[in-house]
Amino acid sequence: MSVRTRIGSSLKSRTKSAMQAQKRRAWLLRVARQRQGLSRSDAGVRQVSFDGEPLWGRVVDGFTAAGTAADNLSLVADA
């Protein structure tokens, strides 16, 4: 492998990871806007966390869909 090829492949990988990071930031911004709109329009929406990952759900009879999802996820993770 020539020096030129190694430099080219290194640039490609950095460009690809920069693009992936940019896509991730755009996705996070889009999700944040959706959650903001949802929480303004529906007072029952609450957040819970599972392993540091935020989950969102609507409160129904004192339970949240996100809380139930976190409980179910912990059951699967423990198996």
Tab-separated table of N, CA and C in Angstrom:
chain	number	residue	atom	x	y	z
A	1	MET	N	0.860	-1.173	0.000
A	1	MET	CA	0.000	0.000	0.000
A	1	MET	C	0.904	1.232	0.000
A	2	SER	N	0.640	2.133	-0.889
A	2	SER	CA	1.465	3.339	-0.982
A	2	SER	C	1.045	4.362	0.070
A	3	VAL	N	1.904	5.338	0.274
A	3	VAL	CA	1.610	6.411	1.227
A	3	VAL	C	0.372	7.169	0.789
A	4	ARG	N	0.249	7.395	-0.502
A	4	ARG	CA	-0.904	8.127	-1.035
A	4	ARG	C	-2.202	7.377	-0.727
A	5	THR	N	-2.198	6.064	-0.885
A	5	THR	CA	-3.389	5.261	-0.608
A	5	THR	C	-3.745	5.321	0.877
A	6	ARG	N	-2.727	5.228	1.745
A	6	ARG	CA	-2.995	5.293	3.184
A	6	ARG	C	-3.564	6.647	3.584
A	7	ILE	N	-3.028	7.715	3.032
A	7	ILE	CA	-3.535	9.055	3.345
A	7	ILE	C	-4.966	9.193	2.843
A	8	GLY	N	-5.220	8.710	1.637
A	8	GLY	CA	-6.573	8.782	1.074
A	8	GLY	C	-7.584	8.020	1.906
A	9	SER	N	-7.226	6.820	2.346
A	9	SER	CA	-8.172	6.031	3.145
A	9	SER	C	-8.384	6.665	4.511
A	10	SER	N	-7.342	7.285	5.056
A	10	SER	CA	-7.478	7.973	6.340
A	10	SER	C	-8.430	9.155	6.222
A	11	LEU	N	-8.311	9.905	5.147
A	11	LEU	CA	-9.210	11.043	4.928
A	11	LEU	C	-10.645	10.583	4.744
A	12	LYS	N	-10.826	9.479	4.023
A	12	LYS	CA	-12.173	8.949	3.806
A	12	LYS	C	-12.822	8.564	5.125
A	13	SER	N	-12.060	7.897	5.980
A	13	SER	CA	-12.651	7.449	7.248
A	13	SER	C	-12.989	8.637	8.140
A	14	ARG	N	-12.140	9.679	8.150
A	14	ARG	CA	-12.446	10.864	8.954
A	14	ARG	C	-13.652	11.596	8.399
A	15	THR	N	-13.747	11.680	7.082
A	15	THR	CA	-14.891	12.341	6.461
A	15	THR	C	-16.167	11.572	6.769
A	16	LYS	N	-16.087	10.251	6.693
A	16	LYS	CA	-17.262	9.423	6.971
A	16	LYS	C	-17.710	9.590	8.421
A	17	SER	N	-16.768	9.579	9.371
A	17	SER	CA	-17.171	9.735	10.767
A	17	SER	C	-17.688	11.135	11.044
A	18	ALA	N	-17.165	12.141	10.366
A	18	ALA	CA	-17.688	13.503	10.530
A	18	ALA	C	-19.115	13.584	10.004
A	19	MET	N	-19.377	12.909	8.882
A	19	MET	CA	-20.735	12.895	8.329
A	19	MET	C	-21.683	12.157	9.263
A	20	GLN	N	-21.222	11.054	9.841
A	20	GLN	CA	-22.064	10.305	10.773
A	20	GLN	C	-22.366	11.137	12.010
A	21	ALA	N	-21.383	11.869	12.505
A	21	ALA	CA	-21.594	12.730	13.672
A	21	ALA	C	-22.582	13.841	13.345
A	22	GLN	N	-22.476	14.394	12.143
A	22	GLN	CA	-23.397	15.452	11.729
A	22	GLN	C	-24.819	14.902	11.615
A	23	LYS	N	-24.972	13.706	11.068
A	23	LYS	CA	-26.296	13.082	10.967
A	23	LYS	C	-26.870	12.812	12.352
A	24	ARG	N	-26.023	12.364	13.268
A	24	ARG	CA	-26.467	12.091	14.649
A	24	ARG	C	-26.940	13.375	15.328
A	25	ARG	N	-26.182	14.473	15.154
A	25	ARG	CA	-26.589	15.754	15.746
A	25	ARG	C	-27.911	16.230	15.160
A	26	ALA	N	-28.084	16.081	13.850
A	26	ALA	CA	-29.336	16.487	13.208
A	26	ALA	C	-30.493	15.645	13.730
A	27	TRP	N	-30.266	14.346	13.906
A	27	TRP	CA	-31.310	13.460	14.417
A	27	TRP	C	-31.678	13.844	15.849
A	28	LEU	N	-30.665	14.110	16.695
A	28	LEU	CA	-30.938	14.504	18.079
A	28	LEU	C	-31.725	15.806	18.145
A	29	LEU	N	-31.398	16.755	17.286
A	29	LEU	CA	-32.118	18.022	17.245
A	29	LEU	C	-33.571	17.807	16.823
A	30	ARG	N	-33.774	16.957	15.817
A	30	ARG	CA	-35.129	16.663	15.337
A	30	ARG	C	-35.955	15.980	16.431
A	31	VAL	N	-35.362	15.030	17.131
A	31	VAL	CA	-36.058	14.323	18.209
A	31	VAL	C	-36.383	15.280	19.351
A	32	ALA	N	-35.454	16.170	19.679
A	32	ALA	CA	-35.693	17.142	20.756
A	32	ALA	C	-36.871	18.048	20.413
A	33	ARG	N	-36.944	18.479	19.151
A	33	ARG	CA	-38.076	19.316	18.733
A	33	ARG	C	-39.391	18.547	18.811
A	34	GLN	N	-39.374	17.284	18.403
A	34	GLN	CA	-40.587	16.468	18.470
A	34	GLN	C	-41.036	16.292	19.916
A	35	ARG	N	-40.095	16.038	20.816
A	35	ARG	CA	-40.436	15.866	22.232
A	35	ARG	C	-40.972	17.157	22.831
A	36	GLN	N	-40.387	18.283	22.451
A	36	GLN	CA	-40.878	19.571	22.946
A	36	GLN	C	-42.321	19.782	22.521
A	37	GLY	N	-42.607	19.552	21.254
A	37	GLY	CA	-43.967	19.717	20.754
A	37	GLY	C	-44.931	18.771	21.433
A	38	LEU	N	-44.495	17.540	21.640
A	38	LEU	CA	-45.346	16.545	22.286
A	38	LEU	C	-45.619	16.916	23.737
A	39	SER	N	-44.599	17.367	24.456
A	39	SER	CA	-44.805	17.711	25.866
A	39	SER	C	-45.666	18.960	26.021
A	40	ARG	N	-45.612	19.874	25.051
A	40	ARG	CA	-46.489	21.049	25.106
A	40	ARG	C	-47.936	20.677	24.818
A	41	SER	N	-48.146	19.750	23.899
A	41	SER	CA	-49.505	19.403	23.503
A	41	SER	C	-50.135	18.342	24.403
A	42	ASP	N	-49.331	17.570	25.135
A	42	ASP	CA	-49.850	16.485	25.963
A	42	ASP	C	-49.175	16.529	27.333
A	43	ALA	N	-49.923	16.938	28.346
A	43	ALA	CA	-49.364	17.077	29.695
A	43	ALA	C	-49.019	15.731	30.324
A	44	GLY	N	-49.491	14.635	29.748
A	44	GLY	CA	-49.234	13.310	30.308
A	44	GLY	C	-47.900	12.711	29.918
A	45	VAL	N	-47.142	13.378	29.076
A	45	VAL	CA	-45.857	12.840	28.625
A	45	VAL	C	-44.809	13.027	29.720
A	46	ARG	N	-44.119	11.950	30.058
A	46	ARG	CA	-43.084	11.985	31.088
A	46	ARG	C	-41.820	11.301	30.575
A	47	GLN	N	-40.707	11.593	31.232
A	47	GLN	CA	-39.435	10.975	30.878
A	47	GLN	C	-38.962	10.069	31.998
A	48	VAL	N	-38.451	8.903	31.633
A	48	VAL	CA	-37.752	8.018	32.557
A	48	VAL	C	-36.423	7.657	31.897
A	49	SER	N	-35.488	7.155	32.677
A	49	SER	CA	-34.191	6.768	32.123
A	49	SER	C	-33.923	5.300	32.402
A	50	PHE	N	-33.300	4.641	31.448
A	50	PHE	CA	-32.872	3.256	31.603
A	50	PHE	C	-31.423	3.184	31.141
A	51	ASP	N	-30.535	2.837	32.034
A	51	ASP	CA	-29.094	2.805	31.741
A	51	ASP	C	-28.608	4.115	31.140
A	52	GLY	N	-29.141	5.221	31.652
A	52	GLY	CA	-28.721	6.528	31.174
A	52	GLY	C	-29.368	6.959	29.874
A	53	GLU	N	-30.175	6.113	29.277
A	53	GLU	CA	-30.845	6.436	28.012
A	53	GLU	C	-32.233	6.983	28.320
A	54	PRO	N	-32.538	8.200	27.888
A	54	PRO	CA	-33.857	8.767	28.180
A	54	PRO	C	-34.948	8.120	27.331
A	55	LEU	N	-36.028	7.744	27.985
A	55	LEU	CA	-37.203	7.200	27.307
A	55	LEU	C	-38.379	8.109	27.634
A	56	TRP	N	-39.278	8.279	26.694
A	56	TRP	CA	-40.429	9.157	26.882
A	56	TRP	C	-41.702	8.359	26.700
A	57	GLY	N	-42.715	8.667	27.505
A	57	GLY	CA	-43.994	7.985	27.382
A	57	GLY	C	-45.111	8.794	28.002
A	58	ARG	N	-46.333	8.391	27.725
A	58	ARG	CA	-47.515	9.089	28.221
A	58	ARG	C	-48.012	8.414	29.492
A	59	VAL	N	-48.403	9.213	30.483
A	59	VAL	CA	-48.914	8.676	31.744
A	59	VAL	C	-50.324	8.138	31.519
A	60	VAL	N	-50.531	6.880	31.905
A	60	VAL	CA	-51.846	6.250	31.797
A	60	VAL	C	-52.092	5.519	33.108
A	61	ASP	N	-53.092	5.960	33.874
A	61	ASP	CA	-53.427	5.342	35.159
A	61	ASP	C	-52.214	5.223	36.080
A	62	GLY	N	-51.400	6.251	36.142
A	62	GLY	CA	-50.257	6.243	37.048
A	62	GLY	C	-49.024	5.537	36.521
A	63	PHE	N	-49.115	4.919	35.375
A	63	PHE	CA	-47.959	4.250	34.779
A	63	PHE	C	-47.578	5.000	33.509
A	64	THR	N	-46.339	4.905	33.123
A	64	THR	CA	-45.938	5.496	31.847
A	64	THR	C	-45.566	4.380	30.886
A	65	ALA	N	-45.832	4.626	29.638
A	65	ALA	CA	-45.425	3.658	28.619
A	65	ALA	C	-43.904	3.534	28.612
A	66	ALA	N	-43.214	4.656	28.834
A	66	ALA	CA	-41.750	4.617	28.869
A	66	ALA	C	-41.260	3.823	30.072
A	67	GLY	N	-41.927	3.970	31.210
A	67	GLY	CA	-41.548	3.210	32.398
A	67	GLY	C	-41.748	1.719	32.188
A	68	THR	N	-42.852	1.360	31.562
A	68	THR	CA	-43.116	-0.042	31.252
A	68	THR	C	-42.075	-0.569	30.277
A	69	ALA	N	-41.723	0.242	29.279
A	69	ALA	CA	-40.690	-0.168	28.325
A	69	ALA	C	-39.362	-0.387	29.038
A	70	ALA	N	-39.035	0.485	29.981
A	70	ALA	CA	-37.785	0.329	30.744
A	70	ALA	C	-37.825	-0.948	31.580
A	71	ASP	N	-38.976	-1.244	32.198
A	71	ASP	CA	-39.112	-2.475	32.981
A	71	ASP	C	-38.954	-3.701	32.091
A	72	ASN	N	-39.613	-3.675	30.933
A	72	ASN	CA	-39.516	-4.799	30.003
A	72	ASN	C	-38.093	-4.958	29.483
A	73	LEU	N	-37.436	-3.836	29.217
A	73	LEU	CA	-36.065	-3.883	28.730
A	73	LEU	C	-35.138	-4.473	29.783
A	74	SER	N	-35.377	-4.139	31.048
A	74	SER	CA	-34.528	-4.696	32.108
A	74	SER	C	-34.752	-6.202	32.240
A	75	LEU	N	-35.981	-6.666	32.019
A	75	LEU	CA	-36.247	-8.108	32.056
A	75	LEU	C	-35.482	-8.821	30.952
A	76	VAL	N	-35.499	-8.229	29.765
A	76	VAL	CA	-34.803	-8.837	28.626
A	76	VAL	C	-33.293	-8.776	28.840
A	77	ALA	N	-32.808	-7.650	29.367
A	77	ALA	CA	-31.368	-7.490	29.582
A	77	ALA	C	-30.854	-8.452	30.648
A	78	ASP	N	-31.695	-8.773	31.633
A	78	ASP	CA	-31.284	-9.687	32.697
A	78	ASP	C	-31.292	-11.142	32.256
A	79	ALA	N	-32.019	-11.449	31.189
A	79	ALA	CA	-32.148	-12.842	30.742
A	79	ALA	C	-30.883	-13.365	30.108
